[in-house]
Short mmCIF file of C-alpha atoms in Angstrom, two decimals:
data_model
loop_
_atom_site.label_atom_id
_atom_site.label_comp_id
_atom_site.label_asym_id
_atom_site.label_seq_id
_atom_site.Cartn_x
_atom_site.Cartn_y
_atom_site.Cartn_z
CA MET A 1 40.62 39.69 -2.56
CA SER A 2 37.53 40.35 -0.55
CA GLN A 3 39.43 39.93 2.69
CA LEU A 4 39.02 43.68 2.40
CA LEU A 5 35.34 43.16 3.05
CA LEU A 6 35.97 41.35 6.31
CA ASP A 7 38.40 44.08 7.35
CA LYS A 8 35.82 46.66 6.53
CA LEU A 9 33.17 44.84 8.52
CA LYS A 10 35.52 44.58 11.50
CA ALA A 11 36.41 48.24 11.25
CA ARG A 12 32.77 49.22 11.21
CA PHE A 13 31.30 46.77 13.74
CA GLY A 14 34.32 45.77 15.85
CA GLU A 15 33.35 43.24 18.50
CA ARG A 16 29.94 42.70 16.99
CA ILE A 17 31.57 40.58 14.30
CA LEU A 18 32.00 37.43 16.36
CA GLU A 19 34.14 35.42 13.98
CA THR A 20 35.55 35.62 10.52
CA SER A 21 37.09 32.98 8.36
CA SER A 22 38.32 32.73 4.84
CA PHE A 23 38.83 29.56 2.89
CA ARG A 24 39.97 29.66 -0.74
CA GLY A 25 38.23 32.91 -1.43
CA ASP A 26 35.08 32.20 0.54
CA GLU A 27 34.79 34.90 3.17
CA VAL A 28 32.54 34.22 6.12
CA ALA A 29 31.51 36.58 8.92
CA VAL A 30 29.52 35.42 11.93
CA VAL A 31 27.31 37.86 13.83
CA ALA A 32 24.81 37.69 16.66
CA PRO A 33 21.14 37.34 15.65
CA THR A 34 20.44 40.86 16.98
CA ASP A 35 23.01 42.36 14.60
CA TRP A 36 21.78 40.40 11.57
CA LEU A 37 19.83 43.16 9.86
CA ASP A 38 22.31 45.94 10.70
CA VAL A 39 25.23 44.10 9.18
CA ALA A 40 23.20 43.08 6.15
CA GLN A 41 22.10 46.68 5.66
CA PHE A 42 25.69 47.89 5.87
CA LEU A 43 26.79 45.26 3.34
CA ARG A 44 24.20 46.45 0.88
CA ASP A 45 24.52 50.21 1.36
CA ASP A 46 28.21 50.79 1.91
CA PRO A 47 29.68 51.85 -1.45
CA ALA A 48 32.77 49.68 -0.96
CA CYS A 49 30.72 46.59 -0.16
CA ASP A 50 27.84 47.22 -2.58
CA MET A 51 26.23 43.82 -2.14
CA SER A 52 23.54 44.44 -4.69
CA MET A 53 22.51 40.87 -5.30
CA PHE A 54 20.93 38.42 -2.94
CA ILE A 55 22.08 34.88 -3.81
CA ASP A 56 20.61 32.59 -1.21
CA ILE A 57 19.61 32.20 2.38
CA THR A 58 19.67 28.79 3.94
CA VAL A 59 20.18 26.92 7.17
CA VAL A 60 22.55 24.24 8.39
CA ASP A 61 21.24 22.14 11.27
CA TYR A 62 23.64 20.99 14.01
CA PRO A 63 21.28 19.19 16.40
CA GLU A 64 23.97 18.61 19.00
CA ARG A 65 24.51 22.35 19.53
CA GLU A 66 22.50 24.55 21.86
CA ALA A 67 22.08 27.16 19.11
CA ARG A 68 21.43 24.44 16.60
CA PHE A 69 20.86 26.41 13.40
CA ASP A 70 23.42 28.22 11.31
CA LEU A 71 21.53 30.73 9.24
CA VAL A 72 23.62 31.50 6.15
CA LEU A 73 23.13 34.51 3.90
CA MET A 74 25.03 34.59 0.63
CA LEU A 75 25.58 37.89 -1.13
CA TYR A 76 27.20 39.06 -4.32
CA SER A 77 28.17 42.43 -5.69
CA LEU A 78 27.16 42.80 -9.31
CA HIS A 79 29.48 45.78 -9.84
CA LYS A 80 32.47 44.74 -7.80
CA GLY A 81 32.22 40.99 -8.41
CA HIS A 82 32.93 39.95 -4.85
CA ARG A 83 30.99 37.68 -2.55
CA VAL A 84 30.51 37.32 1.16
CA ARG A 85 28.73 34.88 3.39
CA LEU A 86 27.08 36.07 6.58
CA LYS A 87 26.18 33.62 9.31
CA THR A 88 24.33 33.72 12.57
CA ARG A 89 23.53 31.04 15.12
CA LEU A 90 20.00 30.47 16.31
CA ALA A 91 18.50 28.26 18.97
CA ASP A 92 15.30 26.37 18.22
CA GLY A 93 12.45 28.87 18.45
CA ALA A 94 14.70 31.94 18.23
CA THR A 95 13.77 34.53 15.63
CA VAL A 96 15.76 36.86 13.46
CA LYS A 97 14.82 39.96 11.49
CA THR A 98 13.92 39.46 7.86
CA VAL A 99 16.15 40.85 5.11
CA THR A 100 13.19 41.15 2.72
CA PRO A 101 13.17 44.99 2.97
CA LEU A 102 16.78 45.00 1.72
CA TRP A 103 16.46 42.39 -1.04
CA ALA A 104 12.93 41.58 -2.19
CA ALA A 105 14.23 38.29 -3.58
CA ALA A 106 14.71 37.04 -0.03
CA ASN A 107 10.95 36.69 0.42
CA TRP A 108 10.47 33.19 -0.96
CA PHE A 109 13.86 31.98 0.26
CA GLU A 110 12.97 32.88 3.83
CA ARG A 111 9.66 31.12 3.39
CA GLU A 112 11.57 28.04 2.28
CA VAL A 113 13.86 28.27 5.31
CA TYR A 114 10.80 28.55 7.53
CA ASP A 115 9.14 25.60 5.76
CA MET A 116 12.13 23.29 5.87
CA PHE A 117 13.67 24.22 9.23
CA GLY A 118 11.10 26.21 11.19
CA VAL A 119 13.24 29.32 11.59
CA LYS A 120 10.96 32.33 11.94
CA PHE A 121 11.67 35.75 10.49
CA GLU A 122 10.39 38.87 12.24
CA GLY A 123 8.68 41.32 9.96
CA HIS A 124 8.41 38.97 7.00
CA PRO A 125 5.42 40.05 4.87
CA ASP A 126 4.05 36.56 4.22
CA LEU A 127 5.64 33.85 6.31
CA ARG A 128 3.80 30.72 5.16
CA ARG A 129 4.96 27.32 4.01
CA ILE A 130 6.08 27.48 0.40
CA LEU A 131 6.81 23.87 -0.65
CA MET A 132 5.01 21.63 1.79
CA TYR A 133 1.28 21.66 2.37
CA GLU A 134 -0.43 23.41 5.27
CA GLU A 135 -1.32 20.09 6.92
CA PHE A 136 2.32 19.05 7.12
CA GLU A 137 3.58 18.71 10.67
CA GLY A 138 7.15 19.56 11.57
CA HIS A 139 9.98 20.70 9.37
CA PRO A 140 11.38 18.01 7.11
CA LEU A 141 15.00 19.08 6.71
CA ARG A 142 15.70 19.17 10.43
CA LYS A 143 18.07 16.41 11.32
CA ASP A 144 15.60 14.97 13.83
CA TYR A 145 12.84 14.55 11.25
CA ALA A 146 12.73 10.82 10.50
CA ALA A 147 14.01 10.21 6.99
CA ASP A 148 11.23 7.77 6.10
CA ARG A 149 8.33 9.64 7.70
CA THR A 150 5.66 10.58 5.19
CA GLN A 151 2.44 12.46 5.84
CA PRO A 152 0.05 11.46 3.05
CA LEU A 153 -2.81 13.81 2.26
CA VAL A 154 -4.82 10.98 0.72
CA PRO A 155 -5.15 7.79 2.73
CA TYR A 156 -3.45 4.91 0.97
CA ARG A 157 -5.64 2.24 -0.59
CA PRO A 158 -5.90 -0.70 1.77
CA GLU A 159 -4.99 -3.16 -0.99
CA ALA A 160 -1.81 -1.18 -1.66
CA LYS A 161 -0.46 -1.60 1.89
CA ASP A 162 1.23 -4.73 0.75
CA LYS A 163 2.49 -4.19 -2.70
CA LEU A 164 0.23 -5.56 -5.39
CA ALA A 165 1.39 -8.42 -7.57
CA PRO A 166 3.63 -8.78 -9.51
CA PHE A 167 5.91 -6.70 -7.34
CA ARG A 168 7.86 -7.99 -4.40
CA ALA A 169 9.06 -5.91 -1.53
CA ASP A 170 11.72 -4.41 -3.73
CA GLU A 171 8.87 -3.01 -5.85
CA GLY A 172 10.23 -4.44 -9.04
CA MET A 173 13.46 -2.53 -8.80
CA PRO A 174 16.77 -4.11 -7.86
CA PHE A 175 17.49 -1.04 -5.71
CA GLY A 176 13.96 -0.76 -4.34
CA ARG A 177 12.56 0.12 -0.94
CA ARG A 178 14.05 -2.91 0.70
CA ASP A 179 15.44 -2.62 4.20
CA TRP A 180 19.13 -2.15 3.65
CA SER A 181 20.01 -1.68 7.31
CA PRO A 182 22.03 -4.87 7.97
CA ARG A 183 24.39 -4.02 5.17
CA ASP A 184 24.23 -0.28 4.84
CA ASP A 185 27.94 -0.21 4.15
CA ALA A 186 27.29 -2.09 0.90
CA TRP A 187 27.66 1.04 -1.16
CA LYS A 188 31.18 1.53 0.15
CA THR A 189 32.58 -1.87 -0.60
CA ASP A 190 32.50 -1.76 -4.39
CA ASP A 191 32.48 -5.52 -4.12
CA ILE A 192 29.77 -6.57 -6.48
CA ALA A 193 29.88 -10.23 -5.56
CA HIS A 194 29.49 -9.25 -1.90
CA ASN A 195 26.53 -7.04 -2.71
CA GLU A 196 24.93 -9.68 -4.87
CA GLU A 197 25.23 -12.10 -2.00
CA HIS A 198 23.48 -9.68 0.33
CA LEU A 199 20.83 -9.02 -2.25
CA ALA A 200 20.18 -12.75 -2.64
CA GLU A 201 19.97 -13.06 1.13
CA ALA A 202 17.56 -10.17 1.36
CA ILE A 203 15.38 -11.63 -1.37
CA ALA A 204 15.38 -14.99 0.43
CA ASN A 205 14.18 -13.28 3.61
CA ASP A 206 11.64 -11.16 1.80
CA PRO A 207 8.16 -11.76 3.26
CA ALA A 208 6.62 -11.11 -0.14
CA GLU A 209 8.55 -14.08 -1.53
CA THR A 210 7.08 -16.56 0.87
CA ARG A 211 3.53 -15.41 0.25
CA MET B 1 -20.46 -18.25 -33.26
CA GLY B 2 -17.43 -16.09 -32.98
CA ASN B 3 -14.84 -16.85 -30.42
CA VAL B 4 -11.85 -15.21 -28.78
CA LYS B 5 -8.40 -16.57 -29.45
CA SER B 6 -5.32 -14.92 -28.02
CA GLY B 7 -6.97 -11.57 -27.85
CA GLN B 8 -8.22 -11.55 -31.40
CA ILE B 9 -11.74 -11.92 -32.57
CA VAL B 10 -12.10 -14.66 -35.11
CA LEU B 11 -15.05 -13.96 -37.32
CA GLU B 12 -16.73 -17.01 -38.64
CA GLY B 13 -18.89 -17.24 -41.71
CA SER B 14 -17.51 -14.12 -43.35
CA GLU B 15 -17.57 -15.87 -46.71
CA GLN B 16 -21.34 -15.86 -46.41
CA GLY B 17 -21.37 -12.08 -46.17
CA PHE B 18 -22.13 -11.81 -42.46
CA ALA B 19 -20.29 -12.49 -39.23
CA THR B 20 -21.11 -13.28 -35.65
CA THR B 21 -19.21 -12.62 -32.45
CA ARG B 22 -19.79 -12.04 -28.76
CA PHE B 23 -20.97 -8.57 -27.98
CA ASP B 24 -18.48 -7.97 -25.17
CA ALA B 25 -15.62 -9.18 -27.34
CA LEU B 26 -16.66 -6.74 -30.04
CA LEU B 27 -16.96 -3.94 -27.51
CA ASN B 28 -13.55 -4.66 -26.02
CA TRP B 29 -12.05 -4.87 -29.49
CA ALA B 30 -13.45 -1.43 -30.23
CA ARG B 31 -12.27 -0.04 -26.90
CA LYS B 32 -8.72 -1.21 -27.25
CA TYR B 33 -8.27 0.62 -30.55
CA SER B 34 -9.87 3.88 -29.47
CA LEU B 35 -8.22 4.90 -26.23
CA PHE B 36 -8.58 8.57 -25.38
CA GLN B 37 -5.67 9.56 -23.23
CA TYR B 38 -5.33 12.07 -20.42
CA PRO B 39 -1.61 12.81 -19.96
CA PHE B 40 -0.83 13.65 -16.32
CA VAL B 41 2.76 14.68 -16.93
CA THR B 42 4.75 15.96 -13.97
CA ALA B 43 8.44 15.33 -14.44
CA CYS B 44 11.35 14.41 -16.68
CA CYS B 45 9.56 11.31 -18.01
CA GLY B 46 7.48 13.83 -19.93
CA MET B 47 10.39 14.36 -22.33
CA GLU B 48 10.39 10.67 -23.12
CA PHE B 49 6.63 10.78 -23.47
CA MET B 50 7.09 13.46 -26.14
CA SER B 51 9.67 11.40 -27.99
CA LEU B 52 7.26 8.49 -27.88
CA ASN B 53 4.79 10.64 -29.77
CA GLY B 54 7.37 11.83 -32.27
CA PRO B 55 7.72 10.45 -35.77
CA ARG B 56 10.52 8.01 -34.96
CA PHE B 57 8.38 5.84 -32.71
CA ASP B 58 4.88 7.16 -33.32
CA GLY B 59 3.99 5.14 -30.29
CA LEU B 60 0.39 6.16 -29.68
CA ALA B 61 -1.21 7.06 -32.99
CA ARG B 62 -0.41 3.66 -34.44
CA PHE B 63 -2.51 2.09 -31.72
CA GLY B 64 -5.47 4.42 -31.96
CA ALA B 65 -4.53 6.15 -28.72
CA GLU B 66 -3.33 9.42 -30.18
CA ALA B 67 -6.00 11.95 -29.30
CA PRO B 68 -5.37 13.56 -25.92
CA ARG B 69 -8.30 14.91 -23.97
CA PHE B 70 -7.37 17.57 -21.48
CA THR B 71 -10.41 16.97 -19.39
CA PRO B 72 -10.56 13.65 -17.57
CA ARG B 73 -14.29 13.46 -18.26
CA GLN B 74 -13.63 12.68 -21.90
CA ALA B 75 -10.69 10.34 -21.38
CA ASP B 76 -10.48 6.66 -20.56
CA LEU B 77 -6.71 6.19 -20.30
CA LEU B 78 -4.79 8.05 -17.60
CA TRP B 79 -1.06 8.28 -18.23
CA VAL B 80 0.72 9.15 -14.99
CA VAL B 81 4.08 10.30 -16.28
CA GLY B 82 6.59 11.26 -13.61
CA THR B 83 6.99 11.75 -9.90
CA ILE B 84 3.84 12.30 -7.87
CA VAL B 85 4.46 14.21 -4.67
CA GLN B 86 2.25 13.98 -1.62
CA ARG B 87 0.94 17.44 -2.29
CA GLN B 88 -0.26 16.38 -5.75
CA ALA B 89 -1.89 13.15 -4.61
CA PRO B 90 -5.35 14.68 -4.00
CA VAL B 91 -5.26 16.20 -7.48
CA LEU B 92 -4.39 12.88 -9.09
CA LYS B 93 -7.10 11.11 -7.15
CA ARG B 94 -9.66 13.68 -8.20
CA VAL B 95 -8.62 13.43 -11.84
CA TYR B 96 -9.00 9.67 -11.66
CA GLU B 97 -12.40 9.92 -10.02
CA GLN B 98 -13.65 12.29 -12.70
CA MET B 99 -12.98 9.79 -15.47
CA CYS B 100 -15.89 7.69 -16.72
CA ASP B 101 -15.83 3.91 -16.62
CA PRO B 102 -14.23 1.93 -18.10
CA LYS B 103 -11.00 3.70 -17.20
CA TYR B 104 -7.43 2.54 -17.37
CA VAL B 105 -4.24 3.78 -15.70
CA ILE B 106 -0.66 3.43 -16.88
CA ALA B 107 2.18 4.20 -14.47
CA PHE B 108 4.90 5.58 -16.74
CA GLY B 109 8.39 5.37 -15.28
CA THR B 110 9.87 4.24 -12.03
CA CYS B 111 8.70 7.21 -9.96
CA ALA B 112 5.06 6.68 -10.87
CA SER B 113 5.42 2.93 -10.37
CA CYS B 114 7.09 2.88 -6.96
CA GLY B 115 8.44 6.32 -6.07
CA GLY B 116 11.84 5.50 -7.51
CA PHE B 117 14.72 6.69 -5.38
CA TYR B 118 12.60 9.38 -3.73
CA ASP B 119 12.20 7.45 -0.52
CA ASN B 120 11.40 10.46 1.64
CA TYR B 121 8.81 12.90 2.95
CA THR B 122 7.88 14.37 -0.42
CA THR B 123 6.94 11.57 -2.71
CA VAL B 124 4.11 9.07 -3.03
CA PRO B 125 5.78 5.64 -3.17
CA GLY B 126 3.94 4.54 -6.26
CA ILE B 127 0.63 5.85 -7.55
CA ASP B 128 -1.00 2.52 -6.77
CA LYS B 129 -1.08 3.77 -3.18
CA ILE B 130 -3.68 6.28 -4.41
CA ILE B 131 -5.36 4.81 -7.49
CA PRO B 132 -5.44 1.34 -9.07
CA VAL B 133 -2.93 0.78 -11.86
CA ASP B 134 -3.32 -1.48 -14.90
CA VAL B 135 0.16 -1.41 -16.37
CA TYR B 136 3.51 -0.47 -14.82
CA ILE B 137 6.30 0.68 -17.10
CA PRO B 138 9.54 0.86 -15.12
CA GLY B 139 12.52 2.81 -16.41
CA CYS B 140 14.11 6.13 -15.60
CA PRO B 141 12.72 7.10 -18.01
CA PRO B 142 11.48 4.07 -19.92
CA ARG B 143 12.50 3.78 -23.55
CA PRO B 144 9.73 4.27 -26.09
CA GLU B 145 9.91 0.56 -26.92
CA ALA B 146 9.06 -0.25 -23.32
CA VAL B 147 6.15 2.17 -23.41
CA ILE B 148 4.82 0.62 -26.60
CA ASP B 149 5.17 -2.73 -24.90
CA GLY B 150 3.16 -1.38 -21.97
CA LEU B 151 0.45 0.02 -24.22
CA MET B 152 0.15 -3.33 -25.97
CA LEU B 153 -0.10 -5.05 -22.60
CA LEU B 154 -2.96 -2.74 -21.76
CA MET B 155 -4.65 -3.49 -25.06
CA ASP B 156 -4.35 -7.20 -24.33
CA LYS B 157 -5.92 -6.64 -20.96
CA ILE B 158 -8.78 -4.68 -22.46
CA ALA B 159 -9.37 -7.34 -25.08
CA SER B 160 -9.38 -10.12 -22.52
CA GLY B 161 -11.62 -8.09 -20.22
CA ARG B 162 -9.67 -9.28 -17.17
CA ARG B 163 -8.03 -6.63 -15.09
CA GLU B 164 -7.50 -8.12 -11.64
CA THR B 165 -3.74 -8.43 -11.93
CA PRO B 166 -1.68 -5.44 -12.97
CA ALA B 167 0.80 -5.98 -15.78
CA ILE B 168 4.41 -4.90 -15.77
CA VAL B 169 6.83 -4.32 -18.60
CA LYS B 170 9.85 -6.48 -17.94
CA PRO B 171 13.36 -5.73 -19.20
CA HIS B 172 14.14 -7.42 -22.48
CA ASN B 173 17.38 -9.09 -23.35
CA ASP B 174 20.28 -6.73 -23.62
CA PRO B 175 21.67 -6.96 -27.13
CA VAL B 176 25.19 -6.29 -25.83
CA GLY B 177 25.55 -9.88 -24.77
CA ASP B 178 25.93 -11.98 -21.68
CA ARG B 179 28.47 -9.83 -19.97
CA LEU B 180 27.80 -6.83 -17.84
CA VAL B 181 30.69 -4.40 -17.72
CA THR B 182 30.97 -2.52 -14.46
CA LEU B 183 33.24 0.31 -13.49
CA GLY B 184 35.00 0.20 -10.19
CA LYS B 185 38.32 -0.71 -8.72
CA GLY B 186 40.39 -2.45 -11.37
CA SER B 187 37.83 -1.34 -13.91
CA PRO B 188 36.65 -2.06 -16.45
CA ARG B 189 35.87 -5.54 -15.43
CA GLU B 190 33.27 -7.95 -16.54
CA LEU B 191 30.83 -9.81 -14.44
CA GLU B 192 29.34 -13.01 -15.68
CA ILE B 193 25.69 -13.00 -14.77
CA GLY B 194 24.30 -15.51 -17.18
CA PRO B 195 22.10 -15.17 -20.20
CA GLN B 196 18.78 -15.24 -18.37
CA SER B 197 19.13 -12.40 -15.88
CA ARG B 198 21.01 -9.43 -17.08
CA THR B 199 19.42 -7.25 -14.48
CA ARG B 200 20.36 -7.86 -10.87
CA ASP B 201 16.93 -9.34 -10.49
CA ASP B 202 17.25 -13.06 -9.98
CA ARG B 203 14.01 -13.97 -11.69
CA PRO B 204 14.17 -15.45 -15.16
CA ASN B 205 13.63 -12.91 -17.85
CA THR B 206 9.97 -13.53 -18.32
CA PRO B 207 8.29 -11.89 -21.28
CA ALA B 208 5.92 -9.18 -20.23
CA HIS B 209 2.75 -10.87 -21.39
CA ALA B 210 3.40 -13.74 -18.99
CA PHE B 211 2.25 -11.44 -16.21
CA LEU B 212 -1.18 -11.09 -17.74
CA PRO B 213 -3.92 -13.26 -16.38
CA LYS B 214 -4.34 -16.45 -18.31
CA LYS B 215 -6.91 -16.07 -21.02
CA ALA B 216 -10.06 -18.10 -20.86
CA ALA B 217 -9.98 -21.21 -22.96
CA THR B 218 -12.38 -21.00 -25.84
#
């Protein structure tokens, strides 16, 4: 249905639309970062497109790529009922123009993108962290942010470094913060006896048990 | 002389019209029935906390712990109900520090007890990393019965006056029976796990009060 939209974009911008794809009604257009705001403006203002509603802006991180971030803008037309997804590819440290002047709702979403991935938006009125605290270093949803790295604001109590009695290393929960690495395929096997065996083994090797 | 037996004060000589007891036992007896709570409610466990207070369970008023105080300066029982994120940790610590002694802390739910499944950059892995905890109530969320169990554990601790070891509410026997039904390939199938450990925890199903410090012999 909204293949029409992609055709319209191609007719208007020609080579500046780098790629298009369409999968089960999800239309995607990829543009260069420099064309980001122009294409977004056209999508909002052209009467046939009429993308009146900002849905979301987010990022997908592909750390193996040179331009590692896919910035994804999702739009919806309240009157026409069609959707489109606009993408651009950004290297680490590259910036892109903000779409806040077009859709005021984008303000906090772009702050979230900045907070989680470190993508910066030129001309954003208030580009600060929105979820994490100011003291937080790095951007936690980047693929190279260690999954178990925490940055506590309050130093932990020394007596809580080792878990207090009566907990063991699994913190009283059968699925606790135990190191699952030797058997991280356990969730796939669906073999309960196998998992129980590993659990028993892990409990036997638990330093808290031998204390 | 009065003495302390299993957390209760036995008054002697009441038939003579007077009674004697130890002063600290009397004080602890009074404390355990007049807890003023400060609910620090952050997440979905709060819904269960509300149902605990509802007429079906009436889980706090029956124990003299009904009145909430929304300033920590007037409270002596801090309920930490729900997930505590790293950003909130300074707030929780400050709330705890503002409370007057003697003060007690209950970790309500798995997230407050150990961070639950939030093993990542956002969440404090258990509030005991920040403040000392008297009673842990695991569950996601815990059932009101478990919370009442936890409150009674705390009252036992107050009465005994010994707080070195935190208490934990342990799972009780599952009334369904000895068999755990799991869903999976070839499901439903049953897994025999024995009468004593219906959780995947291998420890015997110890009653919760067994985790309290042993009471002093009279």
